[in-house]
């Protein structure tokens, strides 16, 4: 095709497009609008001179679909920098009575303001914003003015002094508007205005900056929750923009934390950690010593927690606990342990929603990791052991397994093996199948973290437990999972180099903190071998360092463990008066258990479960008398205790022969215990086997009467029992 023919074809095509815009139906008009970018490529001059003016002519009386399509197309055309001023049509569209059309044109205007020239912004856009901000206009127009002023304030051609002169008075007026929708809209644009105002704080009069702060303060305390919610949404931006001057908004931050409206807290809580770290960066908060801001924000934070946990919004509770992971970056260690550790522990133990308890467990580990005092760390570990791992409720024991998965991501493998490995293995003998199932899922990673030959004892312990489960497990789901994990452990691949590097980095970081060279909590990659645990929905790992904790040998005798437990230095039994005053000011009340001496001074030794003692009986059936010398059968909680020496009980030979008729073994032996005695005990006479069968039958008859809640283990029965067998 020759050039003349091509020009003729383009001319005819543009005429056809122009005809369709004038006499065509709705679909044909929308097709022409959609083809504008292509038309500009072929014939920009003809399109600008014929097609675009025709579109502008059709706009006032067109349909909603036509306006929406043209508003999107004008946005594209302005970004293409065509030589046409489309702003008048955009401003005209904003005044449309149809809210849908007006919103579409407003979005277009806000999107193109940064691309407009200085003359258009000052002569057209700013004048439009001033006109719409008048009190004589409807509230909807004043809301539009707020959005326009926010974009104008950060325009590249606007001088800060021009913003102070032309924009700031309008902003202050709109912040004091009688309609809460206008005040809330202006709050959303305050970070843009503050970004310019803070550049000239040193040059403008003091009364201007004071007036600006009082305006913001009034919005933060606005009687309408929608306005306060808007302030809460942008509060972190305000604190960041203020920089070294952000101390003036601390009191507003504490007021928002104490707000009783759920929506305000829901808007503020996701930004709490960022706000506090910004305060720390400007020395408003200090990590070494508590200052006045520490006390004020601490009280407000506890009040916020109290209000959040009164609601049914578990996502907000989880988010608040997630923000508390970064408390060690902002508060002193003693302050965190004294006021936040009991609260987080309480949420871990008594939280209702599973995600809340999981996040509380993770936050508790972060606090444990960064606690600087040995008695603080020991108290947290003891509470984890007694209130979760050895809890009578199976849900709490399940939370302990979840806590261990977080501990693998937070601590180095050495720390985990020292304080979490053996208690986790003990749950393989739990009476609830789901607890055993969850523990089995972690077996591959437990094997992978072992470093032979140093961890030979832990390896043997793990292999013995898995072998016992393989022989004696009765639950179908646990058996299937066990077979799957055993197969996975036999074909385990080598540890990736990056996993070892990350573990080494964590260990080095723990050593540096041990020497007092802590540089703050660091978000780092997870140690993830893709073994033994679900890797979906992972959270960023908080990498902190290990505190000064003396290592203990895993092969120490039971006597040495009892001696160590007897020398535990517990925290003071009663809460000091100043602490009570702190919580009273915060408006919260902690559970009495955490301040009760009986709660902290209770026996913290790990209870011995019945199934463990059955294993000992199987291994030493030939010497039953010596086995009885090591175990006391009369504990108030119905649990076996290794304290026969302390009680000074002397068992005579005649006392060791007790007939089954003297007690009711069906009340003391579980089905697994009876099965273990009947199938695996060696050197047993036929009479003794018959005796065991009678016990099993009696247990079956008694079982409907003794049916207990499956959420609780047999260790929590609380009845005194003793059982021995007499050979007939």
PDB file of C-alpha atoms in Angstrom, residues 402-677:
ATOM      1  CA  UNK A 402       3.580 -26.068  69.048  1.00  0.00           C
ATOM      2  CA  UNK A 403       5.935 -24.114  71.303  1.00  0.00           C
ATOM      3  CA  UNK A 404       8.723 -26.539  70.429  1.00  0.00           C
ATOM      4  CA  UNK A 405       8.184 -25.941  66.709  1.00  0.00           C
ATOM      5  CA  UNK A 406       8.642 -22.230  67.352  1.00  0.00           C
ATOM      6  CA  UNK A 407      11.682 -22.945  69.528  1.00  0.00           C
ATOM      7  CA  UNK A 408      13.324 -24.744  66.597  1.00  0.00           C
ATOM      8  CA  UNK A 409      12.922 -21.553  64.548  1.00  0.00           C
ATOM      9  CA  UNK A 410      14.105 -19.215  67.312  1.00  0.00           C
ATOM     10  CA  UNK A 411      16.900 -20.941  69.235  1.00  0.00           C
ATOM     11  CA  UNK A 412      20.017 -22.695  68.085  1.00  0.00           C
ATOM     12  CA  UNK A 413      19.927 -26.497  68.046  1.00  0.00           C
ATOM     13  CA  UNK A 414      22.237 -26.651  71.034  1.00  0.00           C
ATOM     14  CA  UNK A 415      19.873 -24.600  73.179  1.00  0.00           C
ATOM     15  CA  UNK A 416      16.880 -26.643  72.030  1.00  0.00           C
ATOM     16  CA  UNK A 417      18.568 -29.942  72.869  1.00  0.00           C
ATOM     17  CA  UNK A 418      19.465 -28.656  76.313  1.00  0.00           C
ATOM     18  CA  UNK A 419      16.029 -27.462  77.428  1.00  0.00           C
ATOM     19  CA  UNK A 420      13.309 -28.781  75.113  1.00  0.00           C
ATOM     20  CA  UNK A 421      14.456 -32.089  73.634  1.00  0.00           C
ATOM     21  CA  UNK A 422      13.812 -34.543  76.491  1.00  0.00           C
ATOM     22  CA  UNK A 423      10.501 -32.999  77.662  1.00  0.00           C
ATOM     23  CA  UNK A 424       9.281 -33.195  74.082  1.00  0.00           C
ATOM     24  CA  UNK A 425      10.252 -36.867  73.828  1.00  0.00           C
ATOM     25  CA  UNK A 426       8.327 -37.611  77.029  1.00  0.00           C
ATOM     26  CA  UNK A 427       5.089 -36.736  75.224  1.00  0.00           C
ATOM     27  CA  UNK A 428       5.543 -39.821  73.057  1.00  0.00           C
ATOM     28  CA  UNK A 429       4.041 -41.725  76.006  1.00  0.00           C
ATOM     29  CA  UNK A 430       1.094 -39.368  76.396  1.00  0.00           C
ATOM     30  CA  UNK A 431      -2.278 -41.019  76.859  1.00  0.00           C
ATOM     31  CA  UNK A 432      -3.973 -38.815  74.248  1.00  0.00           C
ATOM     32  CA  UNK A 433      -3.416 -39.999  70.689  1.00  0.00           C
ATOM     33  CA  UNK A 434      -3.389 -36.548  69.079  1.00  0.00           C
ATOM     34  CA  UNK A 435      -0.540 -35.494  71.358  1.00  0.00           C
ATOM     35  CA  UNK A 436       1.499 -38.551  70.394  1.00  0.00           C
ATOM     36  CA  UNK A 437       0.660 -37.910  66.740  1.00  0.00           C
ATOM     37  CA  UNK A 438       1.921 -34.325  66.916  1.00  0.00           C
ATOM     38  CA  UNK A 439       5.120 -35.435  68.610  1.00  0.00           C
ATOM     39  CA  UNK A 440       5.795 -38.116  65.990  1.00  0.00           C
ATOM     40  CA  UNK A 441       5.620 -35.492  63.243  1.00  0.00           C
ATOM     41  CA  UNK A 442       8.696 -33.787  64.719  1.00  0.00           C
ATOM     42  CA  UNK A 443      10.858 -36.915  64.906  1.00  0.00           C
ATOM     43  CA  UNK A 444      12.788 -36.335  61.637  1.00  0.00           C
ATOM     44  CA  UNK A 445      13.944 -32.858  62.662  1.00  0.00           C
ATOM     45  CA  UNK A 446      14.736 -34.186  66.142  1.00  0.00           C
ATOM     46  CA  UNK A 447      17.012 -36.790  64.586  1.00  0.00           C
ATOM     47  CA  UNK A 448      18.561 -34.321  62.175  1.00  0.00           C
ATOM     48  CA  UNK A 449      19.694 -31.923  64.886  1.00  0.00           C
ATOM     49  CA  UNK A 450      21.676 -34.619  66.709  1.00  0.00           C
ATOM     50  CA  UNK A 451      25.427 -34.277  66.448  1.00  0.00           C
ATOM     51  CA  UNK A 452      27.176 -37.595  66.980  1.00  0.00           C
ATOM     52  CA  UNK A 453      28.990 -38.754  69.044  1.00  0.00           C
ATOM     53  CA  UNK A 454      28.229 -35.900  71.475  1.00  0.00           C
ATOM     54  CA  UNK A 455      24.484 -36.562  71.325  1.00  0.00           C
ATOM     55  CA  UNK A 456      24.675 -40.349  71.498  1.00  0.00           C
ATOM     56  CA  UNK A 457      22.514 -40.451  74.639  1.00  0.00           C
ATOM     57  CA  UNK A 458      19.759 -38.420  72.977  1.00  0.00           C
ATOM     58  CA  UNK A 459      19.925 -40.625  69.916  1.00  0.00           C
ATOM     59  CA  UNK A 460      19.463 -43.766  71.986  1.00  0.00           C
ATOM     60  CA  UNK A 461      16.574 -42.154  73.839  1.00  0.00           C
ATOM     61  CA  UNK A 462      14.859 -41.240  70.574  1.00  0.00           C
ATOM     62  CA  UNK A 463      15.408 -44.697  69.071  1.00  0.00           C
ATOM     63  CA  UNK A 464      14.122 -46.459  72.186  1.00  0.00           C
ATOM     64  CA  UNK A 465      10.956 -44.359  72.242  1.00  0.00           C
ATOM     65  CA  UNK A 466      10.269 -44.962  68.565  1.00  0.00           C
ATOM     66  CA  UNK A 467      10.904 -48.696  68.954  1.00  0.00           C
ATOM     67  CA  UNK A 468       8.506 -48.868  71.880  1.00  0.00           C
ATOM     68  CA  UNK A 469       5.842 -46.972  69.961  1.00  0.00           C
ATOM     69  CA  UNK A 470       6.333 -49.246  66.982  1.00  0.00           C
ATOM     70  CA  UNK A 471       5.606 -52.291  69.164  1.00  0.00           C
ATOM     71  CA  UNK A 472       2.927 -50.962  71.497  1.00  0.00           C
ATOM     72  CA  UNK A 473       1.080 -48.159  69.695  1.00  0.00           C
ATOM     73  CA  UNK A 474      -2.627 -48.919  69.252  1.00  0.00           C
ATOM     74  CA  UNK A 475      -3.997 -45.801  67.559  1.00  0.00           C
ATOM     75  CA  UNK A 476      -4.368 -46.226  63.819  1.00  0.00           C
ATOM     76  CA  UNK A 477      -3.502 -42.645  62.853  1.00  0.00           C
ATOM     77  CA  UNK A 478      -0.413 -42.604  65.055  1.00  0.00           C
ATOM     78  CA  UNK A 479       0.747 -45.921  63.571  1.00  0.00           C
ATOM     79  CA  UNK A 480       0.375 -44.610  60.020  1.00  0.00           C
ATOM     80  CA  UNK A 481       2.229 -41.401  60.829  1.00  0.00           C
ATOM     81  CA  UNK A 482       4.927 -43.334  62.682  1.00  0.00           C
ATOM     82  CA  UNK A 483       5.548 -45.595  59.697  1.00  0.00           C
ATOM     83  CA  UNK A 484       5.722 -42.595  57.397  1.00  0.00           C
ATOM     84  CA  UNK A 485       8.200 -40.729  59.595  1.00  0.00           C
ATOM     85  CA  UNK A 486      10.351 -43.810  60.200  1.00  0.00           C
ATOM     86  CA  UNK A 487      10.643 -44.268  56.454  1.00  0.00           C
ATOM     87  CA  UNK A 488      11.520 -40.602  56.092  1.00  0.00           C
ATOM     88  CA  UNK A 489      14.158 -40.878  58.809  1.00  0.00           C
ATOM     89  CA  UNK A 490      15.786 -43.896  57.162  1.00  0.00           C
ATOM     90  CA  UNK A 491      16.115 -42.025  53.863  1.00  0.00           C
ATOM     91  CA  UNK A 492      17.126 -38.733  55.444  1.00  0.00           C
ATOM     92  CA  UNK A 493      19.351 -36.591  53.273  1.00  0.00           C
ATOM     93  CA  UNK A 494      22.369 -34.572  54.275  1.00  0.00           C
ATOM     94  CA  UNK A 495      21.843 -31.269  56.028  1.00  0.00           C
ATOM     95  CA  UNK A 496      22.018 -28.298  53.705  1.00  0.00           C
ATOM     96  CA  UNK A 497      24.986 -26.032  54.164  1.00  0.00           C
ATOM     97  CA  UNK A 498      22.801 -22.966  54.624  1.00  0.00           C
ATOM     98  CA  UNK A 499      21.025 -24.709  57.511  1.00  0.00           C
ATOM     99  CA  UNK A 500      24.329 -25.281  59.282  1.00  0.00           C
ATOM    100  CA  UNK A 501      25.445 -21.725  58.580  1.00  0.00           C
ATOM    101  CA  UNK A 502      22.219 -20.327  60.038  1.00  0.00           C
ATOM    102  CA  UNK A 503      22.501 -22.498  63.141  1.00  0.00           C
ATOM    103  CA  UNK A 504      26.096 -21.412  63.619  1.00  0.00           C
ATOM    104  CA  UNK A 505      25.056 -17.788  63.240  1.00  0.00           C
ATOM    105  CA  UNK A 506      22.401 -18.207  65.916  1.00  0.00           C
ATOM    106  CA  UNK A 507      24.851 -19.850  68.275  1.00  0.00           C
ATOM    107  CA  UNK A 508      27.386 -17.059  67.725  1.00  0.00           C
ATOM    108  CA  UNK A 509      24.696 -14.464  68.264  1.00  0.00           C
ATOM    109  CA  UNK A 510      23.708 -16.152  71.518  1.00  0.00           C
ATOM    110  CA  UNK A 511      27.321 -16.078  72.640  1.00  0.00           C
ATOM    111  CA  UNK A 512      27.575 -12.380  71.844  1.00  0.00           C
ATOM    112  CA  UNK A 513      24.483 -11.625  73.887  1.00  0.00           C
ATOM    113  CA  UNK A 514      25.880 -13.746  76.677  1.00  0.00           C
ATOM    114  CA  UNK A 515      28.815 -11.332  76.726  1.00  0.00           C
ATOM    115  CA  UNK A 516      26.522  -8.297  76.746  1.00  0.00           C
ATOM    116  CA  UNK A 517      26.915  -7.299  73.106  1.00  0.00           C
ATOM    117  CA  UNK A 518      23.262  -7.365  72.097  1.00  0.00           C
ATOM    118  CA  UNK A 519      22.467  -5.429  68.915  1.00  0.00           C
ATOM    119  CA  UNK A 520      18.677  -5.866  68.824  1.00  0.00           C
ATOM    120  CA  UNK A 521      16.254  -8.473  67.619  1.00  0.00           C
ATOM    121  CA  UNK A 522      16.964  -9.482  64.074  1.00  0.00           C
ATOM    122  CA  UNK A 523      14.600 -10.996  61.531  1.00  0.00           C
ATOM    123  CA  UNK A 524      16.464 -13.882  59.935  1.00  0.00           C
ATOM    124  CA  UNK A 525      15.819 -16.975  57.814  1.00  0.00           C
ATOM    125  CA  UNK A 526      14.399 -20.052  59.400  1.00  0.00           C
ATOM    126  CA  UNK A 527      16.320 -23.245  59.969  1.00  0.00           C
ATOM    127  CA  UNK A 528      14.056 -25.398  57.869  1.00  0.00           C
ATOM    128  CA  UNK A 529      14.995 -28.830  56.715  1.00  0.00           C
ATOM    129  CA  UNK A 530      11.485 -29.588  55.393  1.00  0.00           C
ATOM    130  CA  UNK A 531      11.466 -32.559  57.725  1.00  0.00           C
ATOM    131  CA  UNK A 532       8.875 -33.577  60.214  1.00  0.00           C
ATOM    132  CA  UNK A 533       6.738 -30.451  60.282  1.00  0.00           C
ATOM    133  CA  UNK A 534       4.386 -28.479  58.134  1.00  0.00           C
ATOM    134  CA  UNK A 535       6.139 -25.590  56.391  1.00  0.00           C
ATOM    135  CA  UNK A 536       3.014 -23.710  55.347  1.00  0.00           C
ATOM    136  CA  UNK A 537       2.050 -20.368  56.848  1.00  0.00           C
ATOM    137  CA  UNK A 538       5.528 -19.699  58.213  1.00  0.00           C
ATOM    138  CA  UNK A 539       6.210 -16.581  60.207  1.00  0.00           C
ATOM    139  CA  UNK A 540       9.422 -14.610  60.000  1.00  0.00           C
ATOM    140  CA  UNK A 541      11.933 -15.954  62.453  1.00  0.00           C
ATOM    141  CA  UNK A 542      12.954 -13.696  65.287  1.00  0.00           C
ATOM    142  CA  UNK A 543      16.614 -14.388  65.787  1.00  0.00           C
ATOM    143  CA  UNK A 544      17.757 -13.432  69.244  1.00  0.00           C
ATOM    144  CA  UNK A 545      20.506 -14.810  71.372  1.00  0.00           C
ATOM    145  CA  UNK A 546      20.926 -17.199  74.231  1.00  0.00           C
ATOM    146  CA  UNK A 547      21.123 -15.974  77.765  1.00  0.00           C
ATOM    147  CA  UNK A 548      23.668 -16.997  80.344  1.00  0.00           C
ATOM    148  CA  UNK A 549      22.394 -20.394  81.410  1.00  0.00           C
ATOM    149  CA  UNK A 550      24.747 -23.002  82.900  1.00  0.00           C
ATOM    150  CA  UNK A 551      24.736 -26.226  80.975  1.00  0.00           C
ATOM    151  CA  UNK A 552      23.674 -29.436  82.687  1.00  0.00           C
ATOM    152  CA  UNK A 553      24.607 -32.942  81.777  1.00  0.00           C
ATOM    153  CA  UNK A 554      21.805 -34.962  80.259  1.00  0.00           C
ATOM    154  CA  UNK A 555      23.104 -38.060  82.036  1.00  0.00           C
ATOM    155  CA  UNK A 556      22.907 -36.668  85.570  1.00  0.00           C
ATOM    156  CA  UNK A 557      21.378 -38.905  88.189  1.00  0.00           C
ATOM    157  CA  UNK A 558      17.909 -38.460  89.639  1.00  0.00           C
ATOM    158  CA  UNK A 559      19.427 -37.586  93.022  1.00  0.00           C
ATOM    159  CA  UNK A 560      21.384 -34.699  91.529  1.00  0.00           C
ATOM    160  CA  UNK A 561      18.253 -33.467  89.757  1.00  0.00           C
ATOM    161  CA  UNK A 562      16.343 -33.467  93.029  1.00  0.00           C
ATOM    162  CA  UNK A 563      19.174 -31.597  94.715  1.00  0.00           C
ATOM    163  CA  UNK A 564      19.185 -29.005  91.945  1.00  0.00           C
ATOM    164  CA  UNK A 565      15.427 -28.615  92.183  1.00  0.00           C
ATOM    165  CA  UNK A 566      15.699 -28.107  95.929  1.00  0.00           C
ATOM    166  CA  UNK A 567      18.070 -25.170  95.439  1.00  0.00           C
ATOM    167  CA  UNK A 568      15.898 -23.223  93.006  1.00  0.00           C
ATOM    168  CA  UNK A 569      15.748 -19.543  93.935  1.00  0.00           C
ATOM    169  CA  UNK A 570      12.171 -18.556  93.324  1.00  0.00           C
ATOM    170  CA  UNK A 571      11.006 -15.031  92.706  1.00  0.00           C
ATOM    171  CA  UNK A 572       9.382 -13.106  95.557  1.00  0.00           C
ATOM    172  CA  UNK A 573       6.043 -14.532  96.542  1.00  0.00           C
ATOM    173  CA  UNK A 574       4.011 -11.359  96.793  1.00  0.00           C
ATOM    174  CA  UNK A 575       3.678  -8.608  94.218  1.00  0.00           C
ATOM    175  CA  UNK A 576       5.290  -5.382  95.493  1.00  0.00           C
ATOM    176  CA  UNK A 577       3.106  -2.420  96.226  1.00  0.00           C
ATOM    177  CA  UNK A 578       4.591  -0.389  93.339  1.00  0.00           C
ATOM    178  CA  UNK A 579       3.781  -3.189  90.896  1.00  0.00           C
ATOM    179  CA  UNK A 580       0.185  -3.270  92.103  1.00  0.00           C
ATOM    180  CA  UNK A 581       0.036   0.498  91.646  1.00  0.00           C
ATOM    181  CA  UNK A 582       1.403   0.110  88.105  1.00  0.00           C
ATOM    182  CA  UNK A 583      -1.374  -2.278  87.086  1.00  0.00           C
ATOM    183  CA  UNK A 584      -3.989  -0.218  88.875  1.00  0.00           C
ATOM    184  CA  UNK A 585      -2.969   2.805  86.806  1.00  0.00           C
ATOM    185  CA  UNK A 586      -3.066   0.670  83.678  1.00  0.00           C
ATOM    186  CA  UNK A 587      -6.614  -0.380  84.482  1.00  0.00           C
ATOM    187  CA  UNK A 588      -5.877  -4.130  84.443  1.00  0.00           C
ATOM    188  CA  UNK A 589      -5.754  -6.905  87.000  1.00  0.00           C
ATOM    189  CA  UNK A 590      -3.435  -9.866  86.592  1.00  0.00           C
ATOM    190  CA  UNK A 591      -4.432 -13.388  87.686  1.00  0.00           C
ATOM    191  CA  UNK A 592      -3.751 -13.907  91.367  1.00  0.00           C
ATOM    192  CA  UNK A 593      -1.905 -17.143  90.639  1.00  0.00           C
ATOM    193  CA  UNK A 594       1.123 -15.306  89.280  1.00  0.00           C
ATOM    194  CA  UNK A 595       1.611 -13.378  92.501  1.00  0.00           C
ATOM    195  CA  UNK A 596       0.767 -16.238  94.861  1.00  0.00           C
ATOM    196  CA  UNK A 597       3.633 -17.861  96.684  1.00  0.00           C
ATOM    197  CA  UNK A 598       2.032 -21.278  96.462  1.00  0.00           C
ATOM    198  CA  UNK A 599       1.951 -20.943  92.680  1.00  0.00           C
ATOM    199  CA  UNK A 600       5.644 -20.170  92.306  1.00  0.00           C
ATOM    200  CA  UNK A 601       6.908 -22.368  95.126  1.00  0.00           C
ATOM    201  CA  UNK A 602       5.113 -25.505  94.103  1.00  0.00           C
ATOM    202  CA  UNK A 603       7.059 -28.676  93.361  1.00  0.00           C
ATOM    203  CA  UNK A 604       8.453 -28.272  89.875  1.00  0.00           C
ATOM    204  CA  UNK A 605       9.902 -31.750  89.384  1.00  0.00           C
ATOM    205  CA  UNK A 606       8.734 -33.535  86.292  1.00  0.00           C
ATOM    206  CA  UNK A 607       6.101 -36.108  87.245  1.00  0.00           C
ATOM    207  CA  UNK A 608       6.695 -39.700  86.246  1.00  0.00           C
ATOM    208  CA  UNK A 609       3.907 -41.111  84.176  1.00  0.00           C
ATOM    209  CA  UNK A 610       2.387 -44.552  84.654  1.00  0.00           C
ATOM    210  CA  UNK A 611       3.499 -45.830  81.255  1.00  0.00           C
ATOM    211  CA  UNK A 612       7.103 -44.973  82.094  1.00  0.00           C
ATOM    212  CA  UNK A 613       6.932 -47.043  85.248  1.00  0.00           C
ATOM    213  CA  UNK A 614       5.442 -49.926  83.290  1.00  0.00           C
ATOM    214  CA  UNK A 615       8.504 -49.807  81.072  1.00  0.00           C
ATOM    215  CA  UNK A 616      10.743 -49.997  84.132  1.00  0.00           C
ATOM    216  CA  UNK A 617       8.743 -52.969  85.377  1.00  0.00           C
ATOM    217  CA  UNK A 618       9.215 -54.751  82.070  1.00  0.00           C
ATOM    218  CA  UNK A 619      12.947 -54.176  82.138  1.00  0.00           C
ATOM    219  CA  UNK A 620      13.370 -55.328  85.729  1.00  0.00           C
ATOM    220  CA  UNK A 621      10.653 -57.939  86.208  1.00  0.00           C
ATOM    221  CA  UNK A 622      13.148 -60.386  87.703  1.00  0.00           C
ATOM    222  CA  UNK A 623      13.859 -58.049  90.593  1.00  0.00           C
ATOM    223  CA  UNK A 624      10.487 -56.581  91.512  1.00  0.00           C
ATOM    224  CA  UNK A 625      11.518 -55.858  95.100  1.00  0.00           C
ATOM    225  CA  UNK A 626      14.378 -53.557  94.120  1.00  0.00           C
ATOM    226  CA  UNK A 627      12.089 -51.721  91.731  1.00  0.00           C
ATOM    227  CA  UNK A 628       9.636 -51.042  94.530  1.00  0.00           C
ATOM    228  CA  UNK A 629      12.413 -49.592  96.692  1.00  0.00           C
ATOM    229  CA  UNK A 630      12.886 -46.784  94.181  1.00  0.00           C
ATOM    230  CA  UNK A 631       9.294 -45.653  93.803  1.00  0.00           C
ATOM    231  CA  UNK A 632       6.728 -44.266  96.231  1.00  0.00           C
ATOM    232  CA  UNK A 633       3.169 -45.241  95.485  1.00  0.00           C
ATOM    233  CA  UNK A 634       1.300 -42.750  97.680  1.00  0.00           C
ATOM    234  CA  UNK A 635       1.493 -39.312  96.108  1.00  0.00           C
ATOM    235  CA  UNK A 636      -1.330 -36.833  96.576  1.00  0.00           C
ATOM    236  CA  UNK A 637      -1.621 -36.203  92.834  1.00  0.00           C
ATOM    237  CA  UNK A 638      -1.686 -39.885  91.961  1.00  0.00           C
ATOM    238  CA  UNK A 639       1.702 -39.616  90.269  1.00  0.00           C
ATOM    239  CA  UNK A 640       4.858 -41.553  90.978  1.00  0.00           C
ATOM    240  CA  UNK A 641       7.565 -39.507  92.692  1.00  0.00           C
ATOM    241  CA  UNK A 642      11.239 -40.336  92.960  1.00  0.00           C
ATOM    242  CA  UNK A 643      11.523 -39.233  96.568  1.00  0.00           C
ATOM    243  CA  UNK A 644      11.536 -42.477  98.537  1.00  0.00           C
ATOM    244  CA  UNK A 645      14.749 -41.424 100.290  1.00  0.00           C
ATOM    245  CA  UNK A 646      13.271 -38.084 101.372  1.00  0.00           C
ATOM    246  CA  UNK A 647      10.225 -39.752 102.860  1.00  0.00           C
ATOM    247  CA  UNK A 648      12.438 -42.338 104.605  1.00  0.00           C
ATOM    248  CA  UNK A 649       9.986 -45.168 103.904  1.00  0.00           C
ATOM    249  CA  UNK A 650      11.365 -48.593 104.768  1.00  0.00           C
ATOM    250  CA  UNK A 651       9.621 -51.407 102.929  1.00  0.00           C
ATOM    251  CA  UNK A 652       9.808 -54.788 104.571  1.00  0.00           C
ATOM    252  CA  UNK A 653       9.627 -58.009 102.595  1.00  0.00           C
ATOM    253  CA  UNK A 654       6.140 -58.758 103.905  1.00  0.00           C
ATOM    254  CA  UNK A 655       4.951 -55.326 102.777  1.00  0.00           C
ATOM    255  CA  UNK A 656       6.019 -56.076  99.214  1.00  0.00           C
ATOM    256  CA  UNK A 657       3.564 -58.959  98.810  1.00  0.00           C
ATOM    257  CA  UNK A 658       0.161 -57.382  98.435  1.00  0.00           C
ATOM    258  CA  UNK A 659      -2.737 -59.306  96.965  1.00  0.00           C
ATOM    259  CA  UNK A 660      -4.757 -57.873  94.150  1.00  0.00           C
ATOM    260  CA  UNK A 661      -7.739 -58.319  96.431  1.00  0.00           C
ATOM    261  CA  UNK A 662      -6.424 -55.642  98.817  1.00  0.00           C
ATOM    262  CA  UNK A 663      -6.807 -52.897  96.209  1.00  0.00           C
ATOM    263  CA  UNK A 664      -8.596 -52.377  92.921  1.00  0.00           C
ATOM    264  CA  UNK A 665      -5.953 -52.570  90.179  1.00  0.00           C
ATOM    265  CA  UNK A 666      -8.569 -51.753  87.569  1.00  0.00           C
ATOM    266  CA  UNK A 667      -8.648 -48.206  88.946  1.00  0.00           C
ATOM    267  CA  UNK A 668      -4.883 -47.758  88.779  1.00  0.00           C
ATOM    268  CA  UNK A 669      -3.735 -49.638  85.676  1.00  0.00           C
ATOM    269  CA  UNK A 670      -4.455 -48.318  82.200  1.00  0.00           C
ATOM    270  CA  UNK A 671      -5.223 -50.630  79.304  1.00  0.00           C
ATOM    271  CA  UNK A 672      -1.746 -50.044  77.880  1.00  0.00           C
ATOM    272  CA  UNK A 673      -0.176 -51.007  81.226  1.00  0.00           C
ATOM    273  CA  UNK A 674      -2.166 -54.251  81.404  1.00  0.00           C
ATOM    274  CA  UNK A 675      -1.331 -55.034  77.791  1.00  0.00           C
ATOM    275  CA  UNK A 676       2.350 -54.395  78.407  1.00  0.00           C
ATOM    276  CA  UNK A 677       2.426 -56.641  81.484  1.00  0.00           C
TER     277      UNK A 677
END
